[in-house]
Amino acid sequence: MPPRFPSAACFLVFALLVASCRELPQETASADAVAQPVSSSPAPRAFLEIGSGRTSAARPQASRTDMPAPRSLDRWSWVLRAAGGRLTVYTDPREGAATRMRIDGSNPWGQPIAFPVRAVHVERGTAWYRVMLGAEPNGSNGWVRGDDVTFDRIRHRVVIDLSTRTLRHYRDGELRHRYRVGIGAPENPTTVGRFFVWAHLEPRDPAGPYGSYVLGLSGFSEVLTDWPGGGRMAIHGTA
């Protein structure tokens, strides 16, 4: 069960307010629907796309010698976690590269963070992985050593279309749910891009402003920057 929602966690500023999470009739998933993986495991494992309309995008075809290459990244993809408490991120995939940053392998609630893999490079027998970091600015990524991480797969994907205010949930490449959602107001617009789930939280008060459940995202609002935590985005609301 996710940890209880502490009052200090108000930095999970909404990207999408699922104010009336009303499930819509099922439909067939279209070939051009862009979605990236979400999971309900104890450790957050999710990857989603928020856009103003449906688009297509190339997906990395990265593989590693000691793990099978994905048959289709439309169905599942790799994520990694820090093998230790913190993860060193480098600017380049090579020995002697400069350290870009050191990041915690878990969020403030003790949930291990699953970082989506975007590319692989093998240098002198050492595997390096370029991952999404969930740090500012949005879209930040960096390289980590294969010896410093463990691997997992995600089979869930979510795509949010702001133009239709629709959230679609896929599992193993098949559309499972479709919901009508609310989005940010014009003065506080929902940031578009690719993100992953950074935290799962269950508010103490389901009737409060965050609703009954919160999926904290790896991205940040481009407007609400003065909130505690820098304006981290989230999907939240009532079930």
PDB file of C-alpha atoms in Angstrom:
ATOM      1  CA  MET A   1       0.000   0.000   0.000  1.00  0.00           C
ATOM      2  CA  PRO A   2       1.354   3.464  -0.809  1.00  0.00           C
ATOM      3  CA  PRO A   3       2.403   5.578   2.175  1.00  0.00           C
ATOM      4  CA  ARG A   4      -0.109   8.000   3.607  1.00  0.00           C
ATOM      5  CA  PHE A   5      -0.082  11.458   2.096  1.00  0.00           C
ATOM      6  CA  PRO A   6       1.872  13.798   4.411  1.00  0.00           C
ATOM      7  CA  SER A   7       0.927  17.448   4.606  1.00  0.00           C
ATOM      8  CA  ALA A   8       4.429  18.440   3.491  1.00  0.00           C
ATOM      9  CA  ALA A   9       3.776  16.788   0.131  1.00  0.00           C
ATOM     10  CA  CYS A  10       1.733  19.690  -1.191  1.00  0.00           C
ATOM     11  CA  PHE A  11       4.467  20.245  -3.796  1.00  0.00           C
ATOM     12  CA  LEU A  12       2.674  17.676  -5.995  1.00  0.00           C
ATOM     13  CA  VAL A  13       1.072  20.423  -8.043  1.00  0.00           C
ATOM     14  CA  PHE A  14      -1.494  19.182 -10.520  1.00  0.00           C
ATOM     15  CA  ALA A  15      -0.806  18.732 -14.168  1.00  0.00           C
ATOM     16  CA  LEU A  16      -4.183  17.097 -14.630  1.00  0.00           C
ATOM     17  CA  LEU A  17      -7.064  17.302 -12.201  1.00  0.00           C
ATOM     18  CA  VAL A  18      -9.157  14.163 -12.559  1.00  0.00           C
ATOM     19  CA  ALA A  19     -12.071  15.947 -10.951  1.00  0.00           C
ATOM     20  CA  SER A  20     -14.692  13.629 -12.358  1.00  0.00           C
ATOM     21  CA  CYS A  21     -12.832  10.551 -13.453  1.00  0.00           C
ATOM     22  CA  ARG A  22     -15.645   9.244 -15.621  1.00  0.00           C
ATOM     23  CA  GLU A  23     -14.849   6.183 -17.691  1.00  0.00           C
ATOM     24  CA  LEU A  24     -15.822   6.510 -21.332  1.00  0.00           C
ATOM     25  CA  PRO A  25     -16.977   3.744 -23.683  1.00  0.00           C
ATOM     26  CA  GLN A  26     -14.218   1.426 -24.867  1.00  0.00           C
ATOM     27  CA  GLU A  27     -12.606   2.046 -28.215  1.00  0.00           C
ATOM     28  CA  THR A  28      -9.976   0.390 -30.358  1.00  0.00           C
ATOM     29  CA  ALA A  29      -6.471   1.758 -29.873  1.00  0.00           C
ATOM     30  CA  SER A  30      -5.285   3.634 -32.933  1.00  0.00           C
ATOM     31  CA  ALA A  31      -1.851   3.001 -34.403  1.00  0.00           C
ATOM     32  CA  ASP A  32      -0.750   6.604 -33.935  1.00  0.00           C
ATOM     33  CA  ALA A  33      -1.742   6.965 -30.295  1.00  0.00           C
ATOM     34  CA  VAL A  34       1.429   7.829 -28.409  1.00  0.00           C
ATOM     35  CA  ALA A  35       1.593   6.371 -24.929  1.00  0.00           C
ATOM     36  CA  GLN A  36       4.376   5.360 -22.647  1.00  0.00           C
ATOM     37  CA  PRO A  37       4.320   2.871 -19.777  1.00  0.00           C
ATOM     38  CA  VAL A  38       2.213   3.049 -16.005  1.00  0.00           C
ATOM     39  CA  SER A  39       2.140   0.588 -13.151  1.00  0.00           C
ATOM     40  CA  SER A  40       0.511   0.071  -9.784  1.00  0.00           C
ATOM     41  CA  SER A  41       3.400  -1.841  -8.217  1.00  0.00           C
ATOM     42  CA  PRO A  42       4.686  -0.762  -4.781  1.00  0.00           C
ATOM     43  CA  ALA A  43       7.558   1.037  -6.516  1.00  0.00           C
ATOM     44  CA  PRO A  44       6.392   3.675  -9.011  1.00  0.00           C
ATOM     45  CA  ARG A  45       6.834   2.388 -12.563  1.00  0.00           C
ATOM     46  CA  ALA A  46       5.189   4.500 -15.192  1.00  0.00           C
ATOM     47  CA  PHE A  47       5.864   6.418 -18.330  1.00  0.00           C
ATOM     48  CA  LEU A  48       3.276   8.627 -19.995  1.00  0.00           C
ATOM     49  CA  GLU A  49       2.863  11.256 -22.668  1.00  0.00           C
ATOM     50  CA  ILE A  50       0.901  14.490 -22.331  1.00  0.00           C
ATOM     51  CA  GLY A  51       0.237  16.244 -25.608  1.00  0.00           C
ATOM     52  CA  SER A  52      -2.050  18.721 -27.297  1.00  0.00           C
ATOM     53  CA  GLY A  53      -3.006  16.141 -29.898  1.00  0.00           C
ATOM     54  CA  ARG A  54      -2.099  12.675 -31.094  1.00  0.00           C
ATOM     55  CA  THR A  55       1.332  12.368 -32.629  1.00  0.00           C
ATOM     56  CA  SER A  56       3.720   9.620 -33.522  1.00  0.00           C
ATOM     57  CA  ALA A  57       7.202   9.289 -32.089  1.00  0.00           C
ATOM     58  CA  ALA A  58      10.224   7.088 -32.626  1.00  0.00           C
ATOM     59  CA  ARG A  59      11.077   4.825 -29.693  1.00  0.00           C
ATOM     60  CA  PRO A  60      14.614   3.748 -28.811  1.00  0.00           C
ATOM     61  CA  GLN A  61      15.545   0.229 -29.878  1.00  0.00           C
ATOM     62  CA  ALA A  62      18.192  -0.161 -27.184  1.00  0.00           C
ATOM     63  CA  SER A  63      19.272  -3.564 -25.940  1.00  0.00           C
ATOM     64  CA  ARG A  64      21.857  -5.020 -23.583  1.00  0.00           C
ATOM     65  CA  THR A  65      23.930  -8.173 -23.970  1.00  0.00           C
ATOM     66  CA  ASP A  66      22.760  -9.724 -20.684  1.00  0.00           C
ATOM     67  CA  MET A  67      19.066  -8.934 -21.110  1.00  0.00           C
ATOM     68  CA  PRO A  68      16.775  -9.687 -24.074  1.00  0.00           C
ATOM     69  CA  ALA A  69      16.003  -6.877 -26.485  1.00  0.00           C
ATOM     70  CA  PRO A  70      12.382  -5.679 -26.369  1.00  0.00           C
ATOM     71  CA  ARG A  71      10.227  -7.250 -29.041  1.00  0.00           C
ATOM     72  CA  SER A  72       8.153  -4.094 -29.203  1.00  0.00           C
ATOM     73  CA  LEU A  73       8.419  -0.981 -27.086  1.00  0.00           C
ATOM     74  CA  ASP A  74       4.722  -0.462 -27.812  1.00  0.00           C
ATOM     75  CA  ARG A  75       4.090  -3.346 -25.397  1.00  0.00           C
ATOM     76  CA  TRP A  76       6.778  -2.935 -22.760  1.00  0.00           C
ATOM     77  CA  SER A  77      10.024  -1.131 -22.083  1.00  0.00           C
ATOM     78  CA  TRP A  78      12.980  -1.168 -19.724  1.00  0.00           C
ATOM     79  CA  VAL A  79      13.389   0.880 -16.566  1.00  0.00           C
ATOM     80  CA  LEU A  80      16.217   0.827 -14.068  1.00  0.00           C
ATOM     81  CA  ARG A  81      16.663   1.533 -10.376  1.00  0.00           C
ATOM     82  CA  ALA A  82      19.657   2.534  -8.320  1.00  0.00           C
ATOM     83  CA  ALA A  83      21.384  -0.520  -6.867  1.00  0.00           C
ATOM     84  CA  GLY A  84      22.437   1.632  -3.906  1.00  0.00           C
ATOM     85  CA  GLY A  85      20.881   4.585  -2.143  1.00  0.00           C
ATOM     86  CA  ARG A  86      22.060   7.176  -4.671  1.00  0.00           C
ATOM     87  CA  LEU A  87      22.812   7.131  -8.374  1.00  0.00           C
ATOM     88  CA  THR A  88      25.693   8.945 -10.058  1.00  0.00           C
ATOM     89  CA  VAL A  89      24.739  10.494 -13.396  1.00  0.00           C
ATOM     90  CA  TYR A  90      27.434  11.275 -15.976  1.00  0.00           C
ATOM     91  CA  THR A  91      27.555  13.658 -18.923  1.00  0.00           C
ATOM     92  CA  ASP A  92      28.883  11.002 -21.328  1.00  0.00           C
ATOM     93  CA  PRO A  93      28.946   7.184 -21.553  1.00  0.00           C
ATOM     94  CA  ARG A  94      32.661   6.645 -20.892  1.00  0.00           C
ATOM     95  CA  GLU A  95      35.177   6.242 -18.108  1.00  0.00           C
ATOM     96  CA  GLY A  96      36.450   9.589 -16.897  1.00  0.00           C
ATOM     97  CA  ALA A  97      33.306  11.457 -17.926  1.00  0.00           C
ATOM     98  CA  ALA A  98      32.281  14.383 -15.755  1.00  0.00           C
ATOM     99  CA  THR A  99      29.694  13.788 -13.064  1.00  0.00           C
ATOM    100  CA  ARG A 100      26.520  15.646 -13.950  1.00  0.00           C
ATOM    101  CA  MET A 101      24.711  15.061 -10.667  1.00  0.00           C
ATOM    102  CA  ARG A 102      23.994  12.555  -7.939  1.00  0.00           C
ATOM    103  CA  ILE A 103      20.347  11.737  -7.387  1.00  0.00           C
ATOM    104  CA  ASP A 104      18.431   9.781  -4.787  1.00  0.00           C
ATOM    105  CA  GLY A 105      17.274   6.349  -5.852  1.00  0.00           C
ATOM    106  CA  SER A 106      14.039   6.764  -3.871  1.00  0.00           C
ATOM    107  CA  ASN A 107      11.526   9.573  -3.485  1.00  0.00           C
ATOM    108  CA  PRO A 108      10.880  11.262  -0.096  1.00  0.00           C
ATOM    109  CA  TRP A 109       8.354   8.519   0.805  1.00  0.00           C
ATOM    110  CA  GLY A 110      10.879   5.728   0.386  1.00  0.00           C
ATOM    111  CA  GLN A 111       9.504   4.441  -2.926  1.00  0.00           C
ATOM    112  CA  PRO A 112      12.266   3.341  -5.344  1.00  0.00           C
ATOM    113  CA  ILE A 113      12.221   5.442  -8.508  1.00  0.00           C
ATOM    114  CA  ALA A 114      12.122   3.594 -11.842  1.00  0.00           C
ATOM    115  CA  PHE A 115      14.035   5.604 -14.449  1.00  0.00           C
ATOM    116  CA  PRO A 116      13.035   4.916 -18.088  1.00  0.00           C
ATOM    117  CA  VAL A 117      15.896   3.835 -20.347  1.00  0.00           C
ATOM    118  CA  ARG A 118      16.257   5.940 -23.505  1.00  0.00           C
ATOM    119  CA  ALA A 119      19.512   4.619 -25.001  1.00  0.00           C
ATOM    120  CA  VAL A 120      22.345   2.139 -24.430  1.00  0.00           C
ATOM    121  CA  HIS A 121      26.057   2.442 -25.161  1.00  0.00           C
ATOM    122  CA  VAL A 122      28.799  -0.137 -24.557  1.00  0.00           C
ATOM    123  CA  GLU A 123      32.268   1.307 -24.044  1.00  0.00           C
ATOM    124  CA  ARG A 124      35.199  -1.091 -23.480  1.00  0.00           C
ATOM    125  CA  GLY A 125      32.939  -3.773 -22.103  1.00  0.00           C
ATOM    126  CA  THR A 126      31.011  -1.445 -19.793  1.00  0.00           C
ATOM    127  CA  ALA A 127      27.328  -0.866 -20.479  1.00  0.00           C
ATOM    128  CA  TRP A 128      26.029   2.678 -20.053  1.00  0.00           C
ATOM    129  CA  TYR A 129      22.378   3.732 -20.044  1.00  0.00           C
ATOM    130  CA  ARG A 130      20.866   7.098 -20.843  1.00  0.00           C
ATOM    131  CA  VAL A 131      17.847   7.616 -18.606  1.00  0.00           C
ATOM    132  CA  MET A 132      15.167  10.195 -17.935  1.00  0.00           C
ATOM    133  CA  LEU A 133      16.001  11.841 -14.622  1.00  0.00           C
ATOM    134  CA  GLY A 134      12.828  13.471 -13.363  1.00  0.00           C
ATOM    135  CA  ALA A 135      14.828  16.597 -12.532  1.00  0.00           C
ATOM    136  CA  GLU A 136      14.569  20.176 -13.731  1.00  0.00           C
ATOM    137  CA  PRO A 137      14.486  21.294 -16.442  1.00  0.00           C
ATOM    138  CA  ASN A 138      11.866  19.023 -17.971  1.00  0.00           C
ATOM    139  CA  GLY A 139      13.377  16.479 -20.306  1.00  0.00           C
ATOM    140  CA  SER A 140      16.657  16.194 -18.392  1.00  0.00           C
ATOM    141  CA  ASN A 141      18.570  12.980 -18.966  1.00  0.00           C
ATOM    142  CA  GLY A 142      22.004  11.572 -18.306  1.00  0.00           C
ATOM    143  CA  TRP A 143      24.169   8.454 -18.430  1.00  0.00           C
ATOM    144  CA  VAL A 144      24.549   5.865 -15.661  1.00  0.00           C
ATOM    145  CA  ARG A 145      26.793   2.808 -15.371  1.00  0.00           C
ATOM    146  CA  GLY A 146      25.202  -0.603 -15.750  1.00  0.00           C
ATOM    147  CA  ASP A 147      27.022  -1.820 -12.631  1.00  0.00           C
ATOM    148  CA  ASP A 148      25.162   0.769 -10.547  1.00  0.00           C
ATOM    149  CA  VAL A 149      21.612  -0.251 -11.443  1.00  0.00           C
ATOM    150  CA  THR A 150      19.058  -3.056 -11.523  1.00  0.00           C
ATOM    151  CA  PHE A 151      16.483  -3.593 -14.259  1.00  0.00           C
ATOM    152  CA  ASP A 152      12.765  -4.137 -14.591  1.00  0.00           C
ATOM    153  CA  ARG A 153      10.116  -3.922 -17.300  1.00  0.00           C
ATOM    154  CA  ILE A 154       6.938  -1.877 -17.489  1.00  0.00           C
ATOM    155  CA  ARG A 155       3.891  -3.075 -19.396  1.00  0.00           C
ATOM    156  CA  HIS A 156       1.483  -0.192 -18.776  1.00  0.00           C
ATOM    157  CA  ARG A 157       1.266   2.997 -20.791  1.00  0.00           C
ATOM    158  CA  VAL A 158      -0.787   6.149 -20.515  1.00  0.00           C
ATOM    159  CA  VAL A 159      -1.454   8.832 -23.098  1.00  0.00           C
ATOM    160  CA  ILE A 160      -3.209  12.100 -22.284  1.00  0.00           C
ATOM    161  CA  ASP A 161      -4.614  14.185 -25.119  1.00  0.00           C
ATOM    162  CA  LEU A 162      -5.203  17.752 -23.962  1.00  0.00           C
ATOM    163  CA  SER A 163      -7.173  18.630 -27.089  1.00  0.00           C
ATOM    164  CA  THR A 164      -9.851  16.047 -26.241  1.00  0.00           C
ATOM    165  CA  ARG A 165      -9.259  16.007 -22.460  1.00  0.00           C
ATOM    166  CA  THR A 166      -8.926  12.251 -22.595  1.00  0.00           C
ATOM    167  CA  LEU A 167      -6.678   9.845 -20.703  1.00  0.00           C
ATOM    168  CA  ARG A 168      -6.059   6.401 -22.188  1.00  0.00           C
ATOM    169  CA  HIS A 169      -4.514   3.516 -20.280  1.00  0.00           C
ATOM    170  CA  TYR A 170      -2.870   0.643 -22.167  1.00  0.00           C
ATOM    171  CA  ARG A 171      -1.513  -2.668 -20.910  1.00  0.00           C
ATOM    172  CA  ASP A 172       0.619  -4.890 -23.135  1.00  0.00           C
ATOM    173  CA  GLY A 173      -0.248  -2.618 -26.035  1.00  0.00           C
ATOM    174  CA  GLU A 174      -4.017  -2.987 -25.615  1.00  0.00           C
ATOM    175  CA  LEU A 175      -6.367  -0.182 -24.596  1.00  0.00           C
ATOM    176  CA  ARG A 176      -7.864  -0.999 -21.178  1.00  0.00           C
ATOM    177  CA  HIS A 177      -9.472   2.239 -19.964  1.00  0.00           C
ATOM    178  CA  ARG A 178     -10.431   5.653 -21.278  1.00  0.00           C
ATOM    179  CA  TYR A 179     -11.344   8.556 -18.997  1.00  0.00           C
ATOM    180  CA  ARG A 180     -12.486  12.137 -19.325  1.00  0.00           C
ATOM    181  CA  VAL A 181     -10.145  14.432 -17.363  1.00  0.00           C
ATOM    182  CA  GLY A 182      -9.762  18.062 -16.430  1.00  0.00           C
ATOM    183  CA  ILE A 183      -6.636  20.002 -17.366  1.00  0.00           C
ATOM    184  CA  GLY A 184      -4.828  23.138 -16.244  1.00  0.00           C
ATOM    185  CA  ALA A 185      -6.480  26.526 -16.671  1.00  0.00           C
ATOM    186  CA  PRO A 186      -5.145  28.881 -19.388  1.00  0.00           C
ATOM    187  CA  GLU A 187      -3.152  30.840 -16.813  1.00  0.00           C
ATOM    188  CA  ASN A 188      -1.675  27.587 -15.417  1.00  0.00           C
ATOM    189  CA  PRO A 189      -1.474  25.351 -18.495  1.00  0.00           C
ATOM    190  CA  THR A 190      -0.692  21.661 -18.329  1.00  0.00           C
ATOM    191  CA  THR A 191       2.886  21.062 -19.416  1.00  0.00           C
ATOM    192  CA  VAL A 192       3.205  18.744 -22.407  1.00  0.00           C
ATOM    193  CA  GLY A 193       5.937  16.160 -22.853  1.00  0.00           C
ATOM    194  CA  ARG A 194       7.018  12.691 -21.812  1.00  0.00           C
ATOM    195  CA  PHE A 195       7.116  11.902 -18.107  1.00  0.00           C
ATOM    196  CA  PHE A 196       7.162   8.944 -15.746  1.00  0.00           C
ATOM    197  CA  VAL A 197       5.472   8.269 -12.424  1.00  0.00           C
ATOM    198  CA  TRP A 198       7.746   9.452  -9.651  1.00  0.00           C
ATOM    199  CA  ALA A 199       5.487   8.713  -6.645  1.00  0.00           C
ATOM    200  CA  HIS A 200       2.236   6.986  -5.666  1.00  0.00           C
ATOM    201  CA  LEU A 201       0.434   8.738  -2.812  1.00  0.00           C
ATOM    202  CA  GLU A 202      -2.859   8.220  -1.008  1.00  0.00           C
ATOM    203  CA  PRO A 203      -4.170  11.412   0.654  1.00  0.00           C
ATOM    204  CA  ARG A 204      -5.448  11.181   4.202  1.00  0.00           C
ATOM    205  CA  ASP A 205      -8.557  13.119   3.197  1.00  0.00           C
ATOM    206  CA  PRO A 206     -10.071  11.803  -0.076  1.00  0.00           C
ATOM    207  CA  ALA A 207     -12.460  14.775  -0.056  1.00  0.00           C
ATOM    208  CA  GLY A 208      -9.543  17.222  -0.015  1.00  0.00           C
ATOM    209  CA  PRO A 209      -8.112  19.160  -2.970  1.00  0.00           C
ATOM    210  CA  TYR A 210      -5.995  16.228  -4.152  1.00  0.00           C
ATOM    211  CA  GLY A 211      -8.773  13.636  -4.153  1.00  0.00           C
ATOM    212  CA  SER A 212      -8.356   9.976  -3.311  1.00  0.00           C
ATOM    213  CA  TYR A 213      -5.093   9.229  -5.107  1.00  0.00           C
ATOM    214  CA  VAL A 214      -2.067  11.048  -6.493  1.00  0.00           C
ATOM    215  CA  LEU A 215       0.424   9.998  -9.156  1.00  0.00           C
ATOM    216  CA  GLY A 216       3.342  12.371  -8.796  1.00  0.00           C
ATOM    217  CA  LEU A 217       5.117  12.867 -12.120  1.00  0.00           C
ATOM    218  CA  SER A 218       8.710  13.450 -13.124  1.00  0.00           C
ATOM    219  CA  GLY A 219       7.885  16.808 -14.738  1.00  0.00           C
ATOM    220  CA  PHE A 220       7.389  20.325 -13.424  1.00  0.00           C
ATOM    221  CA  SER A 221       4.941  23.117 -14.139  1.00  0.00           C
ATOM    222  CA  GLU A 222       6.416  25.856 -16.296  1.00  0.00           C
ATOM    223  CA  VAL A 223       4.279  28.458 -14.492  1.00  0.00           C
ATOM    224  CA  LEU A 224       3.826  27.399 -10.850  1.00  0.00           C
ATOM    225  CA  THR A 225       7.517  27.500 -10.027  1.00  0.00           C
ATOM    226  CA  ASP A 226       7.148  29.126  -6.592  1.00  0.00           C
ATOM    227  CA  TRP A 227       5.329  26.169  -5.032  1.00  0.00           C
ATOM    228  CA  PRO A 228       7.230  24.005  -2.502  1.00  0.00           C
ATOM    229  CA  GLY A 229       9.190  21.400  -4.429  1.00  0.00           C
ATOM    230  CA  GLY A 230       9.386  23.602  -7.506  1.00  0.00           C
ATOM    231  CA  GLY A 231       5.907  22.882  -8.834  1.00  0.00           C
ATOM    232  CA  ARG A 232       6.143  19.160  -9.497  1.00  0.00           C
ATOM    233  CA  MET A 233       3.262  17.896 -11.629  1.00  0.00           C
ATOM    234  CA  ALA A 234       0.789  15.155 -10.756  1.00  0.00           C
ATOM    235  CA  ILE A 235      -2.336  13.379 -11.890  1.00  0.00           C
ATOM    236  CA  HIS A 236      -4.855  13.309  -9.081  1.00  0.00           C
ATOM    237  CA  GLY A 237      -8.534  13.345  -8.270  1.00  0.00           C
ATOM    238  CA  THR A 238     -11.419  11.126  -7.287  1.00  0.00           C
ATOM    239  CA  ALA A 239     -11.908   7.542  -8.373  1.00  0.00           C
TER     240      ALA A 239
END
